[in-house]
PDB file of C-alpha atoms in Angstrom:
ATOM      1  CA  UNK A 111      14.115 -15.306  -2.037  1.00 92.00           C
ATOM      2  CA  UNK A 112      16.776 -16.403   0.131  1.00 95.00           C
ATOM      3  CA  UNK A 113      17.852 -13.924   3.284  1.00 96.00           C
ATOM      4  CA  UNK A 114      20.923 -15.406   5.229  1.00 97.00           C
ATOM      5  CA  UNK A 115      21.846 -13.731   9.040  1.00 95.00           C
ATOM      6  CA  UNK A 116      24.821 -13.454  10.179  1.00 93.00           C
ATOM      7  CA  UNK A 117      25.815 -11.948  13.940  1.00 89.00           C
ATOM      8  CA  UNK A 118      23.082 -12.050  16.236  1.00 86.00           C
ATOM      9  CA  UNK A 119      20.206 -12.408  13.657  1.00 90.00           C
ATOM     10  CA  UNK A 120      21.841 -15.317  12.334  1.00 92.00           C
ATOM     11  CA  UNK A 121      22.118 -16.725  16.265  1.00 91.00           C
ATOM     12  CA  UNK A 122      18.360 -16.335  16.864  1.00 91.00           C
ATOM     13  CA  UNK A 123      16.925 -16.673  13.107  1.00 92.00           C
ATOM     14  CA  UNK A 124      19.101 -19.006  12.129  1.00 93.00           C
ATOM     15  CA  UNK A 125      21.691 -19.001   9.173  1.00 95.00           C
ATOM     16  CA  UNK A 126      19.004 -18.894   5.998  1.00 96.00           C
ATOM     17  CA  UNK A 127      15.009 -18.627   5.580  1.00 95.00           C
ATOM     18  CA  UNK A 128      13.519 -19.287   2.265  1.00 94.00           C
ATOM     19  CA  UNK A 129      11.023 -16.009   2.263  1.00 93.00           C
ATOM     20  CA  UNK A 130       7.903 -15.370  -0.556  1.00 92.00           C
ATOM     21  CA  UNK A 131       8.009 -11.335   0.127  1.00 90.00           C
ATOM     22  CA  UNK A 132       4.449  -9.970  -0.744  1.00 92.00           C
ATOM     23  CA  UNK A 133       4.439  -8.209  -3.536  1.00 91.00           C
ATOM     24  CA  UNK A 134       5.474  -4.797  -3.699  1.00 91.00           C
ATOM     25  CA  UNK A 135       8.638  -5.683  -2.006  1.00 94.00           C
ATOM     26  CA  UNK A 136      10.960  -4.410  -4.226  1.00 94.00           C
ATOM     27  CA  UNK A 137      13.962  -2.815  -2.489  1.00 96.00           C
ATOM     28  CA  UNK A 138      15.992  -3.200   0.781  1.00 96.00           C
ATOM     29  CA  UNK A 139      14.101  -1.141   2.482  1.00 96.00           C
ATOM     30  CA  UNK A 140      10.875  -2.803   2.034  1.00 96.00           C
ATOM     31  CA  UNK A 141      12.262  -6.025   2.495  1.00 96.00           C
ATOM     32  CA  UNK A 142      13.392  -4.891   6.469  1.00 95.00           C
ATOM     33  CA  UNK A 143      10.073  -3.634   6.866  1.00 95.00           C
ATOM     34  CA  UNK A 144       8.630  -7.061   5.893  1.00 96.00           C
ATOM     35  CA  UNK A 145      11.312  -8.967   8.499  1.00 96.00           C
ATOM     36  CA  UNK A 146      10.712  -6.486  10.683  1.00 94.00           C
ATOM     37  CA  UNK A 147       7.002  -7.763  10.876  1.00 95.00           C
ATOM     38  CA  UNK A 148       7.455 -11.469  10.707  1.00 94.00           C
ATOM     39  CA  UNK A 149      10.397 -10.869  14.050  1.00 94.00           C
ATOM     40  CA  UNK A 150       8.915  -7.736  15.659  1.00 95.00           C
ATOM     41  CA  UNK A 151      11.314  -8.911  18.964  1.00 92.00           C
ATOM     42  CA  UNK A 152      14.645  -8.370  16.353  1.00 91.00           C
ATOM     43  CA  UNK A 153      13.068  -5.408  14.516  1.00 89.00           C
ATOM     44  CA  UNK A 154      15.521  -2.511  15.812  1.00 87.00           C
ATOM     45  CA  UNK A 155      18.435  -5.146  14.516  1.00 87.00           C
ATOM     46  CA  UNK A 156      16.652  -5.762  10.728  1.00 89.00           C
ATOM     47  CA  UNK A 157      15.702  -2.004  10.145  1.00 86.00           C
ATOM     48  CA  UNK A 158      19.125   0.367  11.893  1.00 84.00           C
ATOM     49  CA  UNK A 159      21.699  -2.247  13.398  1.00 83.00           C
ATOM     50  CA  UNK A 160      22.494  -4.260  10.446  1.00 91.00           C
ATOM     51  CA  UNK A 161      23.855  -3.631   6.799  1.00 93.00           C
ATOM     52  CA  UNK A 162      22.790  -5.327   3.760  1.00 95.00           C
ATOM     53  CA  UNK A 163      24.626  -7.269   0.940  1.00 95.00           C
ATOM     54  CA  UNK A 164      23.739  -8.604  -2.316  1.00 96.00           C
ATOM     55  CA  UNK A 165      25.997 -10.195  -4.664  1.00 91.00           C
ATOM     56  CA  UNK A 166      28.870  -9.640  -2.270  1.00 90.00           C
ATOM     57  CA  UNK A 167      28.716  -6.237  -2.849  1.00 93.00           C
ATOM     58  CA  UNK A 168      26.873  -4.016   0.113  1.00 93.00           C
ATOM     59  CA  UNK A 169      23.999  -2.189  -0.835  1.00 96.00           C
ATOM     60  CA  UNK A 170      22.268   0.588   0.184  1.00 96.00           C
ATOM     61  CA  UNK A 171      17.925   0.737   1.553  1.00 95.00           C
ATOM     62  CA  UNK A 172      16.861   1.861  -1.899  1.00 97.00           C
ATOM     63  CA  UNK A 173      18.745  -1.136  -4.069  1.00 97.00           C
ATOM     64  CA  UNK A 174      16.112  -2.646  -6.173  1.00 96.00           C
ATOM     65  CA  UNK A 175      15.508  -6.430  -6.562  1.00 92.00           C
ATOM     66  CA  UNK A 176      16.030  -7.716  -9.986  1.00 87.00           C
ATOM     67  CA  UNK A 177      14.931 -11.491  -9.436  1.00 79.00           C
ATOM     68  CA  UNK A 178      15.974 -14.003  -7.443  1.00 82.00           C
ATOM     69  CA  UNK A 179      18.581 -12.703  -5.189  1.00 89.00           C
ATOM     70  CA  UNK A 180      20.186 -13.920  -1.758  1.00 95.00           C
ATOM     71  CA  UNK A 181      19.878 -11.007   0.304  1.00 96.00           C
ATOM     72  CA  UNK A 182      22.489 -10.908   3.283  1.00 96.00           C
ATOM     73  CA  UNK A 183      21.798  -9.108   6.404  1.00 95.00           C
ATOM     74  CA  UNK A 184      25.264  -8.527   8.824  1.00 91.00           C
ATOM     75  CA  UNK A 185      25.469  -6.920  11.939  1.00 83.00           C
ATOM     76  CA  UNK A 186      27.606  -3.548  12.496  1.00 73.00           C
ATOM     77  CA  UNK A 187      31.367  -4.107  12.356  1.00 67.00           C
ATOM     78  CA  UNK A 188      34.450  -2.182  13.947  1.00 45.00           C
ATOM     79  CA  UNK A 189      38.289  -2.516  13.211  1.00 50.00           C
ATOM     80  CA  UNK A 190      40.251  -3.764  15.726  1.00 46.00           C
TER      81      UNK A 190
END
């Protein structure tokens, strides 16, 4: 699975990581939970301060993985 940062995250992750997710990782929310272990420093940012998209299309925690997706974690926005 591919999982691409943008914001801060993408500043100290980097842009991409190539991630094998243990299995059982099946939605969003699981999938924060797993980041949130592998970069327990960044974990408030993965699991409450950032909003996921797949497909270009935000998604909420629950959204279910159907195979091979590029998950996309951004950081909270405002309107200017």
């Amino acid at each position: 699975m591919k999982v691409r940062f943008y914001g801060r995250l993408g500043e100290r992750l980097g842009s991409e990581i190539e991630l094998d997710p243990p299995a059982g990782t099946d939605t969003v929310n699981q999938l924060r939970a797993v980041l949130a272990d592998l970069f327990p420093d960044l974990s408030a940012d993965l699991k409450l301060k950032s909003r996921a998209c797949v497909a270009d299309s935000m998604v909420t925690d629950d959204y279910r993985f159907t195979g091979s997706e590029t998950v996309e974690f951004f950081p909270p926005l405002s309107g200017g």
